[in-house]
PDB file of C-alpha atoms in Angstrom:
ATOM      1  CA  MET A   1     -22.486 -66.125  60.366  1.00  0.00           C
ATOM      2  CA  VAL A   2     -19.793 -63.693  61.492  1.00  0.00           C
ATOM      3  CA  ASN A   3     -20.544 -64.540  65.120  1.00  0.00           C
ATOM      4  CA  ASN A   4     -19.271 -68.101  64.602  1.00  0.00           C
ATOM      5  CA  ILE A   5     -15.826 -66.806  63.687  1.00  0.00           C
ATOM      6  CA  GLN A   6     -14.208 -64.956  66.582  1.00  0.00           C
ATOM      7  CA  PHE A   7     -10.708 -63.519  66.654  1.00  0.00           C
ATOM      8  CA  LYS A   8     -10.407 -64.397  70.342  1.00  0.00           C
ATOM      9  CA  ASN A   9     -10.845 -68.093  69.495  1.00  0.00           C
ATOM     10  CA  LEU A  10      -7.487 -68.137  67.696  1.00  0.00           C
ATOM     11  CA  ASN A  11      -5.631 -68.632  71.029  1.00  0.00           C
ATOM     12  CA  ILE A  12      -3.089 -65.876  70.478  1.00  0.00           C
ATOM     13  CA  GLU A  13      -1.557 -64.282  73.572  1.00  0.00           C
ATOM     14  CA  GLN A  14      -3.324 -61.112  74.651  1.00  0.00           C
ATOM     15  CA  LYS A  15       0.076 -59.356  75.021  1.00  0.00           C
ATOM     16  CA  LYS A  16       0.682 -59.707  71.302  1.00  0.00           C
ATOM     17  CA  ILE A  17      -2.796 -58.491  70.415  1.00  0.00           C
ATOM     18  CA  ASP A  18      -2.355 -55.534  72.776  1.00  0.00           C
ATOM     19  CA  LEU A  19       0.834 -54.550  70.926  1.00  0.00           C
ATOM     20  CA  PHE A  20      -1.111 -54.409  67.654  1.00  0.00           C
ATOM     21  CA  ILE A  21      -3.887 -52.358  69.267  1.00  0.00           C
ATOM     22  CA  LYS A  22      -1.387 -49.999  70.914  1.00  0.00           C
ATOM     23  CA  ARG A  23       0.226 -49.356  67.533  1.00  0.00           C
ATOM     24  CA  ALA A  24      -3.139 -48.799  65.852  1.00  0.00           C
ATOM     25  CA  ASN A  25      -4.070 -46.222  68.508  1.00  0.00           C
ATOM     26  CA  ASN A  26      -0.920 -44.118  67.939  1.00  0.00           C
ATOM     27  CA  LYS A  27      -2.549 -41.508  65.700  1.00  0.00           C
ATOM     28  CA  PHE A  28       0.472 -39.210  65.502  1.00  0.00           C
ATOM     29  CA  LEU A  29       2.767 -41.853  64.002  1.00  0.00           C
ATOM     30  CA  ASN A  30       0.033 -43.133  61.693  1.00  0.00           C
ATOM     31  CA  VAL A  31      -0.527 -39.649  60.269  1.00  0.00           C
ATOM     32  CA  PHE A  32       3.241 -39.075  60.087  1.00  0.00           C
ATOM     33  CA  TRP A  33       3.799 -42.145  57.889  1.00  0.00           C
ATOM     34  CA  VAL A  34       0.923 -41.241  55.567  1.00  0.00           C
ATOM     35  CA  ILE A  35       2.214 -37.669  55.180  1.00  0.00           C
ATOM     36  CA  LEU A  36       5.731 -38.997  54.577  1.00  0.00           C
ATOM     37  CA  ALA A  37       4.429 -41.275  51.814  1.00  0.00           C
ATOM     38  CA  ILE A  38       2.597 -38.350  50.194  1.00  0.00           C
ATOM     39  CA  LEU A  39       5.723 -36.179  50.366  1.00  0.00           C
ATOM     40  CA  LEU A  40       7.837 -38.924  48.804  1.00  0.00           C
ATOM     41  CA  VAL A  41       5.387 -39.280  45.920  1.00  0.00           C
ATOM     42  CA  LEU A  42       5.407 -35.500  45.436  1.00  0.00           C
ATOM     43  CA  SER A  43       9.210 -35.456  45.442  1.00  0.00           C
ATOM     44  CA  PHE A  44       9.178 -38.235  42.837  1.00  0.00           C
ATOM     45  CA  ILE A  45       6.843 -36.157  40.639  1.00  0.00           C
ATOM     46  CA  LEU A  46       8.890 -32.987  41.128  1.00  0.00           C
ATOM     47  CA  LEU A  47      12.086 -34.818  40.288  1.00  0.00           C
ATOM     48  CA  PHE A  48      10.628 -35.909  36.961  1.00  0.00           C
ATOM     49  CA  THR A  49       9.260 -32.428  36.341  1.00  0.00           C
ATOM     50  CA  PHE A  50      12.683 -30.832  36.699  1.00  0.00           C
ATOM     51  CA  LYS A  51      14.731 -33.686  35.230  1.00  0.00           C
ATOM     52  CA  SER A  52      16.104 -31.465  32.464  1.00  0.00           C
ATOM     53  CA  LEU A  53      17.707 -29.206  35.086  1.00  0.00           C
ATOM     54  CA  ILE A  54      19.426 -32.042  36.967  1.00  0.00           C
ATOM     55  CA  ASP A  55      22.518 -34.017  35.984  1.00  0.00           C
ATOM     56  CA  THR A  56      21.743 -37.606  34.926  1.00  0.00           C
ATOM     57  CA  LYS A  57      23.864 -39.298  37.603  1.00  0.00           C
ATOM     58  CA  ILE A  58      22.330 -37.220  40.373  1.00  0.00           C
ATOM     59  CA  LEU A  59      18.862 -37.892  38.948  1.00  0.00           C
ATOM     60  CA  ILE A  60      19.431 -41.655  39.004  1.00  0.00           C
ATOM     61  CA  ILE A  61      20.762 -41.568  42.570  1.00  0.00           C
ATOM     62  CA  CYS A  62      17.806 -39.455  43.732  1.00  0.00           C
ATOM     63  CA  LEU A  63      15.327 -41.758  42.005  1.00  0.00           C
ATOM     64  CA  ILE A  64      16.869 -44.832  43.611  1.00  0.00           C
ATOM     65  CA  LEU A  65      16.761 -43.218  47.056  1.00  0.00           C
ATOM     66  CA  ILE A  66      13.144 -42.131  46.627  1.00  0.00           C
ATOM     67  CA  VAL A  67      12.042 -45.564  45.390  1.00  0.00           C
ATOM     68  CA  ILE A  68      13.776 -47.314  48.305  1.00  0.00           C
ATOM     69  CA  SER A  69      12.199 -44.846  50.744  1.00  0.00           C
ATOM     70  CA  LEU A  70       8.759 -45.398  49.209  1.00  0.00           C
ATOM     71  CA  PHE A  71       9.174 -49.154  49.510  1.00  0.00           C
ATOM     72  CA  ILE A  72      10.096 -48.893  53.202  1.00  0.00           C
ATOM     73  CA  VAL A  73       7.206 -46.520  53.922  1.00  0.00           C
ATOM     74  CA  SER A  74       4.765 -48.812  52.096  1.00  0.00           C
ATOM     75  CA  ILE A  75       5.900 -51.749  54.248  1.00  0.00           C
ATOM     76  CA  ILE A  76       5.347 -49.674  57.386  1.00  0.00           C
ATOM     77  CA  LEU A  77       1.901 -48.645  56.122  1.00  0.00           C
ATOM     78  CA  ASN A  78       1.100 -52.346  55.565  1.00  0.00           C
ATOM     79  CA  TYR A  79       2.037 -52.941  59.213  1.00  0.00           C
ATOM     80  CA  ILE A  80      -0.230 -50.095  60.324  1.00  0.00           C
ATOM     81  CA  ARG A  81      -3.097 -51.503  58.255  1.00  0.00           C
ATOM     82  CA  THR A  82      -2.552 -54.927  59.814  1.00  0.00           C
ATOM     83  CA  CYS A  83      -2.723 -53.317  63.255  1.00  0.00           C
ATOM     84  CA  PHE A  84      -6.021 -51.635  62.344  1.00  0.00           C
ATOM     85  CA  LEU A  85      -7.439 -54.915  61.019  1.00  0.00           C
ATOM     86  CA  ILE A  86      -6.517 -56.768  64.214  1.00  0.00           C
ATOM     87  CA  LYS A  87      -7.908 -53.927  66.326  1.00  0.00           C
ATOM     88  CA  LYS A  88     -11.228 -54.071  64.449  1.00  0.00           C
ATOM     89  CA  ALA A  89     -11.351 -57.878  64.608  1.00  0.00           C
ATOM     90  CA  ASN A  90     -10.777 -57.789  68.369  1.00  0.00           C
ATOM     91  CA  GLN A  91     -13.839 -55.603  69.033  1.00  0.00           C
ATOM     92  CA  PHE A  92     -16.996 -56.961  70.640  1.00  0.00           C
ATOM     93  CA  LYS A  93     -19.003 -56.760  67.400  1.00  0.00           C
ATOM     94  CA  PRO A  94     -16.372 -56.690  64.673  1.00  0.00           C
ATOM     95  CA  GLN A  95     -17.293 -54.816  61.516  1.00  0.00           C
ATOM     96  CA  ILE A  96     -14.075 -55.271  59.617  1.00  0.00           C
ATOM     97  CA  TRP A  97     -15.209 -54.495  56.084  1.00  0.00           C
ATOM     98  CA  THR A  98     -17.418 -51.453  56.608  1.00  0.00           C
ATOM     99  CA  LYS A  99     -17.106 -49.949  53.112  1.00  0.00           C
ATOM    100  CA  ILE A 100     -14.891 -51.718  50.603  1.00  0.00           C
ATOM    101  CA  LYS A 101     -13.448 -55.213  50.824  1.00  0.00           C
ATOM    102  CA  PRO A 102      -9.838 -55.511  49.659  1.00  0.00           C
ATOM    103  CA  THR A 103      -8.899 -58.082  47.068  1.00  0.00           C
ATOM    104  CA  ASN A 104      -7.667 -61.387  48.401  1.00  0.00           C
ATOM    105  CA  LEU A 105      -4.149 -60.715  47.130  1.00  0.00           C
ATOM    106  CA  ALA A 106      -4.013 -57.242  48.715  1.00  0.00           C
ATOM    107  CA  LEU A 107      -5.260 -58.633  52.017  1.00  0.00           C
ATOM    108  CA  HIS A 108      -2.689 -61.423  52.011  1.00  0.00           C
ATOM    109  CA  TRP A 109       0.098 -58.983  51.006  1.00  0.00           C
ATOM    110  CA  ASP A 110      -0.737 -56.501  53.780  1.00  0.00           C
ATOM    111  CA  LEU A 111      -1.046 -59.185  56.422  1.00  0.00           C
ATOM    112  CA  TRP A 112       2.149 -60.959  55.380  1.00  0.00           C
ATOM    113  CA  TRP A 113       4.230 -57.770  55.511  1.00  0.00           C
ATOM    114  CA  GLY A 114       2.462 -56.500  58.612  1.00  0.00           C
ATOM    115  CA  LEU A 115       3.028 -59.684  60.590  1.00  0.00           C
ATOM    116  CA  ASN A 116       6.673 -59.890  59.515  1.00  0.00           C
ATOM    117  CA  VAL A 117       7.284 -56.259  60.526  1.00  0.00           C
ATOM    118  CA  PHE A 118       5.645 -57.071  63.876  1.00  0.00           C
ATOM    119  CA  ASN A 119       8.114 -59.943  64.341  1.00  0.00           C
ATOM    120  CA  LEU A 120      11.038 -57.646  63.517  1.00  0.00           C
ATOM    121  CA  LYS A 121       9.799 -54.903  65.802  1.00  0.00           C
ATOM    122  CA  HIS A 122       8.951 -57.157  68.759  1.00  0.00           C
ATOM    123  CA  PRO A 123      11.533 -59.982  68.861  1.00  0.00           C
ATOM    124  CA  LYS A 124      10.457 -61.126  72.348  1.00  0.00           C
ATOM    125  CA  GLN A 125       6.764 -61.332  71.370  1.00  0.00           C
ATOM    126  CA  LYS A 126       7.223 -62.955  67.956  1.00  0.00           C
ATOM    127  CA  LEU A 127       4.315 -64.613  66.227  1.00  0.00           C
ATOM    128  CA  ASP A 128       5.249 -68.126  65.182  1.00  0.00           C
ATOM    129  CA  LYS A 129       4.236 -69.596  61.827  1.00  0.00           C
ATOM    130  CA  ILE A 130       1.140 -71.244  63.245  1.00  0.00           C
ATOM    131  CA  GLU A 131      -0.134 -67.982  64.764  1.00  0.00           C
ATOM    132  CA  ARG A 132       0.561 -66.071  61.551  1.00  0.00           C
ATOM    133  CA  LYS A 133      -1.289 -68.699  59.531  1.00  0.00           C
ATOM    134  CA  LYS A 134      -4.243 -68.545  61.968  1.00  0.00           C
ATOM    135  CA  ILE A 135      -4.460 -64.758  61.594  1.00  0.00           C
ATOM    136  CA  ILE A 136      -4.221 -64.836  57.793  1.00  0.00           C
ATOM    137  CA  ASP A 137      -6.789 -67.644  57.555  1.00  0.00           C
ATOM    138  CA  PHE A 138      -9.116 -65.771  59.929  1.00  0.00           C
ATOM    139  CA  PHE A 139      -9.118 -62.683  57.726  1.00  0.00           C
ATOM    140  CA  LYS A 140      -9.532 -64.787  54.589  1.00  0.00           C
ATOM    141  CA  GLN A 141     -12.624 -66.424  56.122  1.00  0.00           C
ATOM    142  CA  ILE A 142     -14.034 -63.059  57.183  1.00  0.00           C
ATOM    143  CA  HIS A 143     -13.238 -61.670  53.718  1.00  0.00           C
ATOM    144  CA  TRP A 144     -15.783 -63.916  52.019  1.00  0.00           C
ATOM    145  CA  ILE A 145     -18.623 -63.231  54.481  1.00  0.00           C
TER     146      ILE A 145
END
């Protein structure tokens, strides 16, 4: 049943797909963003641990900065996950959901943010609305198999 649905049949330029695969293969940056997210969560925990030692205004400013940083890092991690999904879907025998399937909402959220970050990062190779919809629908179809 999976063989009937092929990522290559979506008629998306190979240049765009190659950009996703290139990003997924950059292990150093992928590990960097994960470590940065872990460090931000730890700093958030430490800030609450030592909140009695810190002035209230400084605490609020630090919390706002950490939350904004965590939001940005989570968006970048969604982009990285989208790159990994497209890389796996582009393989000869795609096994996209090897262990745990994400929920439909989580899948849609990751893909939406990931594809929008791709459009921001690569303005000359933008995915139009039709291509984005094809990709999201492809992964939704695969999700239920």
